[in-house]
XYZ file of C-alpha atoms in Angstrom:
608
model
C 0.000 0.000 0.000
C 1.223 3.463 -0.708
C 2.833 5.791 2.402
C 0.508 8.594 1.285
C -2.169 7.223 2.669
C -1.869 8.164 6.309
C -1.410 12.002 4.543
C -5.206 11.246 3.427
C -5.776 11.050 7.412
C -4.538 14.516 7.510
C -6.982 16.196 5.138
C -9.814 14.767 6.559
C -9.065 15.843 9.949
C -8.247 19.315 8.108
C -11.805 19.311 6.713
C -13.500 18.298 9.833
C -12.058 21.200 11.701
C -13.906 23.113 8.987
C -16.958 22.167 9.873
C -19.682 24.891 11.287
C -21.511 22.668 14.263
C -19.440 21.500 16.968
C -19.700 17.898 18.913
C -22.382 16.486 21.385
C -21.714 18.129 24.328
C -20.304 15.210 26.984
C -19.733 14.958 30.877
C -15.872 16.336 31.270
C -14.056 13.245 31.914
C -12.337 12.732 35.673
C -8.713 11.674 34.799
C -6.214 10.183 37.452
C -3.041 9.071 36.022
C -2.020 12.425 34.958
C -1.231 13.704 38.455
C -2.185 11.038 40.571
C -5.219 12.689 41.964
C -8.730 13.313 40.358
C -8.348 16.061 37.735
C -11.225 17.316 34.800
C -10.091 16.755 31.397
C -10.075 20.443 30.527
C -7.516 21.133 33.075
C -5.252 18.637 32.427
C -1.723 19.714 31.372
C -0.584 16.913 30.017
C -1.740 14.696 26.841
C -3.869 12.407 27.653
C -6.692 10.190 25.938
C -9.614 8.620 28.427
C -11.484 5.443 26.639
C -14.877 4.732 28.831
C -16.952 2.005 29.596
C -19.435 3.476 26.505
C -16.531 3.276 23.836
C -15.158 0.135 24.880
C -18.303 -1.861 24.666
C -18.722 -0.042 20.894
C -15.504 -0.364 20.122
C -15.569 -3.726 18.156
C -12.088 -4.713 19.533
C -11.277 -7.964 20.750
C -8.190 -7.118 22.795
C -6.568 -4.682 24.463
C -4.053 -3.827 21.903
C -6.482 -3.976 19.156
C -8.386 -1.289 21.193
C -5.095 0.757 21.914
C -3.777 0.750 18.236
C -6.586 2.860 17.432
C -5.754 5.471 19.883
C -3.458 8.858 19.216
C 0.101 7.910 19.459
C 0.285 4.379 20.286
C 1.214 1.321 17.497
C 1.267 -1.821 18.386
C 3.072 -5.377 17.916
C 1.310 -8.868 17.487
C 3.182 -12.002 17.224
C -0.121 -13.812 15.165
C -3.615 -13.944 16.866
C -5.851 -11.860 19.979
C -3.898 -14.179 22.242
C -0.329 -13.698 21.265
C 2.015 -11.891 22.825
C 1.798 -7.788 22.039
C 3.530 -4.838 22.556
C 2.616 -1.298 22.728
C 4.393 1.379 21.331
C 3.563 5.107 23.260
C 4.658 7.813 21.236
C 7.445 5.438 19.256
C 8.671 4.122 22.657
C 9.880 0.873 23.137
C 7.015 -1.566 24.304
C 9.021 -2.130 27.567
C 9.123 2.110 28.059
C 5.932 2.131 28.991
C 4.203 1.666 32.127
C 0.689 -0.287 32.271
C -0.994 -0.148 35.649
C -4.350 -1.678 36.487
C -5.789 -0.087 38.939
C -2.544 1.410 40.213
C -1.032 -1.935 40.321
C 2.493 -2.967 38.414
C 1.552 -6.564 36.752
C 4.554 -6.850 34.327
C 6.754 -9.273 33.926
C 10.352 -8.680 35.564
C 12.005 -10.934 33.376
C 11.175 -10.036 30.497
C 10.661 -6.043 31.106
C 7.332 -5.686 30.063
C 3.256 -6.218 30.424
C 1.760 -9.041 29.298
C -0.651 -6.587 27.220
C -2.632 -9.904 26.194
C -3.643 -10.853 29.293
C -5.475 -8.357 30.104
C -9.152 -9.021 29.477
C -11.348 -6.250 27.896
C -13.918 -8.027 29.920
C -13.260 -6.422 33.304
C -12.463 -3.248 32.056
C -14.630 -0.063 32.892
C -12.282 2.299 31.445
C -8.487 3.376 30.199
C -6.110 6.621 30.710
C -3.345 6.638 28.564
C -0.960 9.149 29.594
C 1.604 10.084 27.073
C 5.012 11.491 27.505
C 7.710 10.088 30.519
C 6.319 10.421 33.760
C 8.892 8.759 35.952
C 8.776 11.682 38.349
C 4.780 10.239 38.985
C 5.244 6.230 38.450
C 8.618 5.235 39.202
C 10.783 3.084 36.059
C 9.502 1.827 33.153
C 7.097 5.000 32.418
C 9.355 6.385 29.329
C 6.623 6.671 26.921
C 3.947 6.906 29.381
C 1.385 5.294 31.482
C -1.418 2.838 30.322
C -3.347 2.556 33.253
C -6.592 -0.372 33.420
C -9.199 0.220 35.963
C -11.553 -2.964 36.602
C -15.492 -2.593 36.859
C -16.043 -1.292 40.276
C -19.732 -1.759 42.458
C -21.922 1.199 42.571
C -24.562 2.497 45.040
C -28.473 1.108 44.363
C -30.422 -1.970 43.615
C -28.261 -5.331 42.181
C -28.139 -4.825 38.262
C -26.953 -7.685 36.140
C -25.777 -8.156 32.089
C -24.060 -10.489 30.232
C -23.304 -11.073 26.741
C -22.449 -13.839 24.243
C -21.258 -14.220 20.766
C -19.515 -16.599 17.731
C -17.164 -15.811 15.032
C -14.699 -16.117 12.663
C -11.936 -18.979 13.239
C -14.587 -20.484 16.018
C -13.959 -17.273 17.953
C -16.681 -17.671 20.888
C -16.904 -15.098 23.912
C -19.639 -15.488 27.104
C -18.808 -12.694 29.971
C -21.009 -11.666 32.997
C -22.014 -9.760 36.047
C -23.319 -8.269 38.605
C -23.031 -5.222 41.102
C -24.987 -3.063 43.233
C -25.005 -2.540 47.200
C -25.925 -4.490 50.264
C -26.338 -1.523 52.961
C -23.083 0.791 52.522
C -20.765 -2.031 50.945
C -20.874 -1.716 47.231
C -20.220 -5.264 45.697
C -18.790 -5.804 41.682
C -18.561 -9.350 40.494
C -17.972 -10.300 36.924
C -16.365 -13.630 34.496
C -15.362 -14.161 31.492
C -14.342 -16.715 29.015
C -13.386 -16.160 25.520
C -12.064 -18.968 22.811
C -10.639 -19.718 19.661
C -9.623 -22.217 17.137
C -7.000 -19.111 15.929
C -4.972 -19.193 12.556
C -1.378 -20.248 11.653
C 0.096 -17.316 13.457
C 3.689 -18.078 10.949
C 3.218 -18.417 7.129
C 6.976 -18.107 6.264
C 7.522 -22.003 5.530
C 11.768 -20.993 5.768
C 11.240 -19.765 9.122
C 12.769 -22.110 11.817
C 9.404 -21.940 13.694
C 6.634 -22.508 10.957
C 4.535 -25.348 11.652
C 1.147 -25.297 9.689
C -1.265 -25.742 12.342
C -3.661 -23.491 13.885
C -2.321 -21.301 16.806
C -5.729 -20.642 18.802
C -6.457 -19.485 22.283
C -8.206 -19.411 25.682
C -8.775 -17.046 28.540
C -10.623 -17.243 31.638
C -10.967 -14.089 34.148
C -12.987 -12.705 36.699
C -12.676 -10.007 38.914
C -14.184 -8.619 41.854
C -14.582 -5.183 43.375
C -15.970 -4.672 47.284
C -16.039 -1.161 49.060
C -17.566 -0.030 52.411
C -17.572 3.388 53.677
C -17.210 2.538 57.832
C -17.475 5.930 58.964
C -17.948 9.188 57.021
C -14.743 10.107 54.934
C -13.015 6.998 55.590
C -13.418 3.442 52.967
C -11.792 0.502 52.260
C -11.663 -1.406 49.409
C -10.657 -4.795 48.277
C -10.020 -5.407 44.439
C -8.831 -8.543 42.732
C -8.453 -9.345 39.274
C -7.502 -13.142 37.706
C -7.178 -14.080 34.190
C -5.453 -17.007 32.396
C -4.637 -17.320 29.144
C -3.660 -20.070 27.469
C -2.298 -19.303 23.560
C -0.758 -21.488 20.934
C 2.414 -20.183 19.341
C 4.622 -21.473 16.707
C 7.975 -22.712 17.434
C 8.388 -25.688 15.083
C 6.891 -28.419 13.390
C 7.205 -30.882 15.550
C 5.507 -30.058 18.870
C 2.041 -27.962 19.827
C 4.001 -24.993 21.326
C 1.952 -22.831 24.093
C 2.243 -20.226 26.284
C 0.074 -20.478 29.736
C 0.128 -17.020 31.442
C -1.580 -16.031 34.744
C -2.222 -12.599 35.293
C -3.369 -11.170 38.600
C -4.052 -8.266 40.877
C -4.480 -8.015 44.179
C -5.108 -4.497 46.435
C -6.744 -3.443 49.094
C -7.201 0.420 49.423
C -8.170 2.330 52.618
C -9.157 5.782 51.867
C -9.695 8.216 54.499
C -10.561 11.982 54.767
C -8.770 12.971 58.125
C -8.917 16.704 57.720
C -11.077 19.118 55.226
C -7.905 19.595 54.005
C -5.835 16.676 53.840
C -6.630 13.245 51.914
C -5.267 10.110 52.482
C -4.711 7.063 50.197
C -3.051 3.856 51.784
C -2.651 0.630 49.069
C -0.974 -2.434 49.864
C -1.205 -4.757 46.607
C 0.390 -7.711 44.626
C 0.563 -8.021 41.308
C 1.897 -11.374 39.422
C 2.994 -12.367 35.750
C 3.313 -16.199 36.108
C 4.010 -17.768 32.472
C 5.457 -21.252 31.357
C 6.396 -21.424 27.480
C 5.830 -25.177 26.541
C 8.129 -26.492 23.605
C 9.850 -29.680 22.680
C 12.882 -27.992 24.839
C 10.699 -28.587 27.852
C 8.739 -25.646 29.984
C 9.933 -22.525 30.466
C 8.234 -21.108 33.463
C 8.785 -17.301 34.702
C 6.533 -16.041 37.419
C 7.382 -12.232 38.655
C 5.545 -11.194 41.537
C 5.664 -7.584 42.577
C 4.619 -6.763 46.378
C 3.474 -3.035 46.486
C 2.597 -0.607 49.363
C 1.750 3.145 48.904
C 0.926 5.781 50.908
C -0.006 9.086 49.094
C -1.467 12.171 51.203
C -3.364 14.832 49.597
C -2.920 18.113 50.903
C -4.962 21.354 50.065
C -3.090 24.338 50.781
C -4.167 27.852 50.574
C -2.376 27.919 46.997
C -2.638 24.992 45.326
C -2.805 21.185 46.418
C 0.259 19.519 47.633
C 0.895 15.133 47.075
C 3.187 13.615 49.079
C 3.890 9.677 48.154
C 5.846 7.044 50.059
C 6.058 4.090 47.848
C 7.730 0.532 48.550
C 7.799 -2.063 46.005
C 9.873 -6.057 46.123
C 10.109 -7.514 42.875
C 10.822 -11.285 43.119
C 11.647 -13.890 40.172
C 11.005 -17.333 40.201
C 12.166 -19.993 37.288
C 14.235 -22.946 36.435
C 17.254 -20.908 35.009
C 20.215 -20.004 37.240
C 19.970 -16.065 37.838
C 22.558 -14.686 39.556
C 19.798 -12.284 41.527
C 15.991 -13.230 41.521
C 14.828 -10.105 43.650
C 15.209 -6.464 44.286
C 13.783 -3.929 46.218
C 12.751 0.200 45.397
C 11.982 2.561 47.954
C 11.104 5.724 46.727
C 9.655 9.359 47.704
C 7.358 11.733 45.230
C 5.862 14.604 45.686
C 3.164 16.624 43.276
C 2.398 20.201 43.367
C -0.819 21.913 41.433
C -1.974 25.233 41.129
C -4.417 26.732 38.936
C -5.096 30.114 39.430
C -7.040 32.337 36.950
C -5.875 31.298 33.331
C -2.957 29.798 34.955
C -2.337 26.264 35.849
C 0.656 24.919 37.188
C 1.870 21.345 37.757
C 5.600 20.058 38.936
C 6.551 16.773 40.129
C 9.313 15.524 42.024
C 10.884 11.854 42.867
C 13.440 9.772 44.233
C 13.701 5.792 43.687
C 16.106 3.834 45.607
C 16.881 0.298 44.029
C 18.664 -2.485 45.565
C 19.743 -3.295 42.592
C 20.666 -0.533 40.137
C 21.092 2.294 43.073
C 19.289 6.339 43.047
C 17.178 7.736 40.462
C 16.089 11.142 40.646
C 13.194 12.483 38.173
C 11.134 15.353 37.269
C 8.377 17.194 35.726
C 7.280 20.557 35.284
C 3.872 21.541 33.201
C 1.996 24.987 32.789
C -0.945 26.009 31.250
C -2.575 29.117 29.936
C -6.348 29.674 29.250
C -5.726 32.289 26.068
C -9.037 32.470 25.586
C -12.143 30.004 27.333
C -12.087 27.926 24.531
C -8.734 27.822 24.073
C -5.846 26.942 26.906
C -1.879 26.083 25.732
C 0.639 23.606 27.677
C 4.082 23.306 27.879
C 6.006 20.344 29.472
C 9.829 19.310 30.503
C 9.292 15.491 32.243
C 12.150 13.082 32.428
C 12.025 9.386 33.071
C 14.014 6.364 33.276
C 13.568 2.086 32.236
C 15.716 -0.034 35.027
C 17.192 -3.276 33.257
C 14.932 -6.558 32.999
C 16.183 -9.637 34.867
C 16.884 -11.208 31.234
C 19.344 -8.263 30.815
C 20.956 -8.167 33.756
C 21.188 -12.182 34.658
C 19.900 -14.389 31.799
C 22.861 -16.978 31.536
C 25.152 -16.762 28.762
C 23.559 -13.401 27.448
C 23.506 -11.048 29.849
C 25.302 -7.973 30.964
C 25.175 -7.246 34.951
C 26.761 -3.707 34.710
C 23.898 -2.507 32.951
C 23.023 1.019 34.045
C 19.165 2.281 33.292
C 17.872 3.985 30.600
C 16.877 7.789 30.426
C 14.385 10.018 28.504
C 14.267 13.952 28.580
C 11.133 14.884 26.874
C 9.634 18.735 26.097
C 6.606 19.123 24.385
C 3.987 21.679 23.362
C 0.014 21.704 23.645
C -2.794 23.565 22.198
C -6.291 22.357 22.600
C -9.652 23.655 21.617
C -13.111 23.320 22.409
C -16.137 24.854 21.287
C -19.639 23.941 23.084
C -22.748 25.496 20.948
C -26.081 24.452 22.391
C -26.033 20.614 22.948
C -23.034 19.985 20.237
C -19.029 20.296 20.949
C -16.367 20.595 19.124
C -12.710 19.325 20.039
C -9.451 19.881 18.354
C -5.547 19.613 19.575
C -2.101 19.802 18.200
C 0.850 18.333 20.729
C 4.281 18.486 19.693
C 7.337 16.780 21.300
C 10.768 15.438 21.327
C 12.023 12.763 23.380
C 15.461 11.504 24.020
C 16.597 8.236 24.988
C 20.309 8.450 26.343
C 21.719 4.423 27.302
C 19.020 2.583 25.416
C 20.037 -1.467 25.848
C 20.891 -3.082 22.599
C 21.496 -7.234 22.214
C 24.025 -7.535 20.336
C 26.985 -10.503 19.056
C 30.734 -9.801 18.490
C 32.568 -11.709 15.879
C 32.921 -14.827 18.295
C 29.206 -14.636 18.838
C 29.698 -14.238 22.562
C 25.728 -12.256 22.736
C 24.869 -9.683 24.961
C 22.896 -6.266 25.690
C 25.015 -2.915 26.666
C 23.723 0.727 26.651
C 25.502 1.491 23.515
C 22.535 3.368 21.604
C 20.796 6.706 21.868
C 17.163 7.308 20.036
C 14.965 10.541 19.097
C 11.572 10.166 19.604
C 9.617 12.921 18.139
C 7.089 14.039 16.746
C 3.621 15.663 16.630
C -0.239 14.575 17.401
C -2.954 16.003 15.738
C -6.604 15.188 16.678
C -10.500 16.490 15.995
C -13.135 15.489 17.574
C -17.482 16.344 16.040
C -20.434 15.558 17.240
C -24.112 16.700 16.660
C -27.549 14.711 17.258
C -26.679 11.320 16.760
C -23.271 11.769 14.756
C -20.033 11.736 16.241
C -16.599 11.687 14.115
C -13.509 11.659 15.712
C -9.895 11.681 13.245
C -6.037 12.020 14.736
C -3.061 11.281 12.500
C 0.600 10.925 14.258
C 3.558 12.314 11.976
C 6.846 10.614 14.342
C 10.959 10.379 14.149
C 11.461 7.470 16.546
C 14.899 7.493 15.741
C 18.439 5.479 16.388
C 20.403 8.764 17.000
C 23.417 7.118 15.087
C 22.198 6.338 12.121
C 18.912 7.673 11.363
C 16.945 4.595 11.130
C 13.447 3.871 12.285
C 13.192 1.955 15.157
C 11.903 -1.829 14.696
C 8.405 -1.890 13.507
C 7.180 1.812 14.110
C 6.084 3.947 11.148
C 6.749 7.345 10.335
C 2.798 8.518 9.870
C -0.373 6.287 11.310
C -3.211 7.871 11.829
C -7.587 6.623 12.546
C -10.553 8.190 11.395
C -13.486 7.190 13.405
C -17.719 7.301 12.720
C -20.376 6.759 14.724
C -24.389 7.175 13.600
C -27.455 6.428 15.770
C -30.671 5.745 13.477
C -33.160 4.807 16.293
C -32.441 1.755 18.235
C -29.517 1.121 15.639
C -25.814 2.497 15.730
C -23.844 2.507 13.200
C -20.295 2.420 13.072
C -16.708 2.478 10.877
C -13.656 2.744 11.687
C -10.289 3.862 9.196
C -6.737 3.025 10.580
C -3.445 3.082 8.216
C 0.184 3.048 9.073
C 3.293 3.676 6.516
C 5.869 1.181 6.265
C 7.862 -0.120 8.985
C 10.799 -2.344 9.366
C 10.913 -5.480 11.506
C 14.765 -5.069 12.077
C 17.047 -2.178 13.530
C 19.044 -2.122 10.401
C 16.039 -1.294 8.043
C 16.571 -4.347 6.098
C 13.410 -6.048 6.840
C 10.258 -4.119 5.450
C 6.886 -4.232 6.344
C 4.745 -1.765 3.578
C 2.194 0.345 5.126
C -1.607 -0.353 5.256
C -5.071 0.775 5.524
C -7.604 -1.374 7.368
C -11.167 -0.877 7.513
C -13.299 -1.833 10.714
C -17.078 -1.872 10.767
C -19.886 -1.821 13.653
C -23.456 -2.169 14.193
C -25.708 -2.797 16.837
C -29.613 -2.915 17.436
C -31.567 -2.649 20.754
C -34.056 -4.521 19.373
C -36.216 -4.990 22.814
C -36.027 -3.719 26.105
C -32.453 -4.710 27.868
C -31.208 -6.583 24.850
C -29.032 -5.443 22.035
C -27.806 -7.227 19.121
C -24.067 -6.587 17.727
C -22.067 -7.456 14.710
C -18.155 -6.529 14.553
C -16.142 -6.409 10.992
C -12.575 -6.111 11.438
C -10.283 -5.798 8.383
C -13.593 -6.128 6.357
C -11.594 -5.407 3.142
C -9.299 -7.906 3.893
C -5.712 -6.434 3.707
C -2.760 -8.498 4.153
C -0.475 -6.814 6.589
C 2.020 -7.252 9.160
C 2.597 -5.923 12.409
C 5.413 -8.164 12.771
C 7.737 -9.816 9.858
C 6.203 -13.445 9.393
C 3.619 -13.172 11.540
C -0.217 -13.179 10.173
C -3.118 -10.390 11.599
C -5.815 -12.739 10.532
C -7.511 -11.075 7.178
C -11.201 -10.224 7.577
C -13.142 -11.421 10.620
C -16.465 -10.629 11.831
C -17.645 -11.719 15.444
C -21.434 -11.223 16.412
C -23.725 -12.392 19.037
C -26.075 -10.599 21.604
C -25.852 -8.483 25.212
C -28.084 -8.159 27.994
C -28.545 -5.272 30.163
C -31.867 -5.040 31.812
């Protein structure tokens, strides 16, 4: 497919912005991650995109990183099917640079030195806050990129309400999910499961690679979650929230054995919140969150559990300018598998503090923090934001944030190809905002441009000398930047929503991209209610990529196109159809790897 495509993107966000109404007016959306305390969307001084319970449901994704990949600045990686492993790519980060929390929890795997993005079920979600840009100085390591932060279906106040929903479709795709929540007195109660199958496709269809085998590569998950909370005295709750899913996906590895990966994904919190003062807020958690895999191949299992024990304490204070958070964080990271690490634990301690003021058309946000490691010793980060309100429809950001990635336990101790004096990686990131909205009567109108640049200093690198003795060193620097550009109409029953991404991600020394990110990608997004039917479609396209750090290995760009409809056909029930890559393109996220061609997936929901 040709590059220019995603430059088509750009002139039809260009002629949207031309448009005389301006969008359904909606509720401003309460947003979290972005300073670690509840914050309206038109305050925010940071970039930030908020996907709710609403869009999710409508979405006509199947995963999490098929819902993410059609978000502003993210890409994505796929090794085959839904249930293979994926990557996300935040603003042409590495898929290890950024930071996915559910709920505030850590669930990635230490080993490997990222989230098993997979394994987290689009079943228990309510809604997502993707936070773009580093934000070490909020988060800790790993948040280079930004912060992908989950939060699970939580109980609400009122009578028990139940739903569920069922469907079939392609590849013997099948999908039953459930729930319930309501209140029992004060204690608010959240229950829901989920299963989802499928017979998959040959996630390889390279017959020289070393891994083909010509089978199908399908999956399985299993989840449920549960949410509890009881206000025991006025100000002061405590909440208990747990979240299980297991997935077990095919792979290819060869022809001669089934190969699998069996991953077990939980968290675990509880969460006392208490309102000591009118003016000070606290926020206690103490948590677990666990990545337990075991690749199966004709080698034998490969098991690699990483559990991360995590306590936090953040106080909220309001002062007579501004609000003050102070955060006292501990986390123990602990490894368990067959091979013989050197170390199979460390420990971070570490301090933060957040300061925001907004005052008039000014707004004001800087962030402090220190992490202590047991393992790879002090890092100090930062962040400093402000905002101007130029005119009430119009407010402009500016941002200097640094952040840091600490070395994986693969890195550090992985026998025979690893590197112990391995030092952590670093991003200093400044970036420009400028958003816009118009409300006329009950329409809106949104529209932003962010610009930024990103650098990497010490990025880790694998690499083999001429004895092939293998192993990674912080021999690289990379340039991330780029630009986000994003509209946003709705009027009646119409709502149209277009961004398109124009990125450098960057190896420093030589100018090429970096593996399979593209220069331009961009969505274009409809939505039409007719009655009791919506209608939906949904345009994403990419320009080429390259699976390989030397540019040798190209992957040509694409367009997709994604279609939705569903029909409330009687009181509480709703019919659906999803099309996914109904024109279907052949395209790779990675080199060898199928995305499955055209699938459609449709069955029925119930929410009295």
């Amino acid at each position: 497919m040709s590059t220019r495509f995603p430059a088509s993107l750009a002139l039809v966000a260009a002629a949207l912005a031309t448009l005389p109404a301006f969008a359904q007016k909606r509720a401003d959306a309460i947003v979290v991650t972005a300073s670690r305390t509840a914050q309206p969307m038109d305050e925010l001084l940071a970039d930030v995109t908020v996907i709710g319970p609403e869009e999710i449901l409508r979405s006509g994704a199947i995963s999490l990183a098929q819902l993410l990949q059609r978000q502003p600045g993210v890409e994505v990686t796929t090794n085959g099917g839904p249930g293979s492993t994926s990557g996300i790519f935040l603003r042409g980060a590495n898929a290890g640079q950024t930071l996915v929390l559910i709920d505030g929890l850590r669930v990635g795997s230490s080993s490997t030195g990222s989230t098993s993005v997979e394994a987290i079920p689009l079943d228990q979600i309510d809604r997502i806050e993707i936070l773009r840009g580093p934000a070490s100085s909020l988060y800790g390591a790993d948040a280079m990129g930004g912060v992908v932060q989950v939060f699970t279906k939580r109980g609400r106040a009122g009578a028990f309400s139940a739903g569920a929903s069922a469907g079939f479709g392609t590849y013997a795709a099948r999908n039953v999910n459930g729930g319930a929540s309501g209140s029992i007195g004060d204690l608010r109660l959240s229950l829901h499961a989920g299963a989802t199958e499928s017979d998959g496709f040959n996630a390889i269809d390279n017959p020289s690679s070393f891994s083909y085998n010509p089978d199908r590569d399908g999956y399985s998950t299993r989840n449920v979650a549960l949410n509890a909370a009881l206000p025991w005295a006025p100000g002061h709750e405590i909440s208990l929230r747990v979240l299980r899913n297991r997935v077990d996906a095919q792979t290819d590895g060869g022809p001669d054995f089934d190969d699998r990966t069996i991953t077990t994904l939980q968290a675990l919190a509880i969460v006392s919140r208490d309102r000591f003062m009118k003016d000070w807020g606290s926020t206690l958690t103490a948590g677990e969150g666990s990545d337990d895999s075991v690749s199966k191949s004709a080698y034998g299992d490969a098991p690699f559990k990483t559990t991360q024990r995590q306590y936090m304490w953040q106080n909220d204070i309001t002062l007579p300018a501004g609000m003050l958070s102070l955060v006292i964080e501990r986390r123990e990271e602990t490894l368990k598998t067959t091979h013989n690490f050197a170390v199979k634990s460390r420990d971070t301690d570490a301090i933060a503090g957040v300061y925001q003021l907004h005052q008039g058309p000014w707004a004001l946000q800087a962030n402090v923090r220190r992490d202590d490691s047991s393992q790879y010793g002090v890092k100090n980060t930062g962040g400093i934001a402000a905002g101007y309100k130029l005119l009430p429809s119009l407010r402009l950001t500016a941002g200097y944030s640094t952040g840091f990635k600490a070395p994986s336990f693969n890195d550090l101790y992985f026998p025979g190809f690893s590197n112990p004096n391995l030092v952590p990686e670093e991003a200093r990131n400044a970036e420009l905002g400028a958003y816009f909205t118009a409300v006329q009567g009950d329409s809106r109108f949104d529209a932003r441009v962010v610009a930024y640049r990103n650098r990497v200093e010490n990025l880790i690198v694998f690499g083999c000398d001429v004895d092939f003795n293998c192993r990674p060193d912080n021999v690289d620097r990379a340039t991330l930047e780029g630009a986000t550009l994003g509209v946003g109409w709705a009027s009646g029953g119409t709502r149209i929503d277009a961004s398109v991404d124009v990125q450098r991600p960057e190896n420093h020394a030589n100018g090429n991209l970096l593996p399979r990110r593209a220069r331009r990608h961009g969505t274009v997004q409809v939505m039409q209610q007719v009655g009791p039917v919506r209608f939906g479609a949904q345009l994403r396209a990419s320009s080429l990529r390259f699976d390989d750090a030397a540019n040798i290995r190209r992957m040509g760009g694409y367009g997709i196109l994604n279609i939705t409809a569903d029909w409330q056909f009687a009181r509480g029930w709703t019919a659906f159809i999803q099309g996914n890559n109904v024109l279907d393109r052949n395209y790779r996220l990675a080199a060898d790897f199928q995305t499955g061609g055209a699938t459609v997936f449709a069955g029925v929901r119930w929410a009295p």
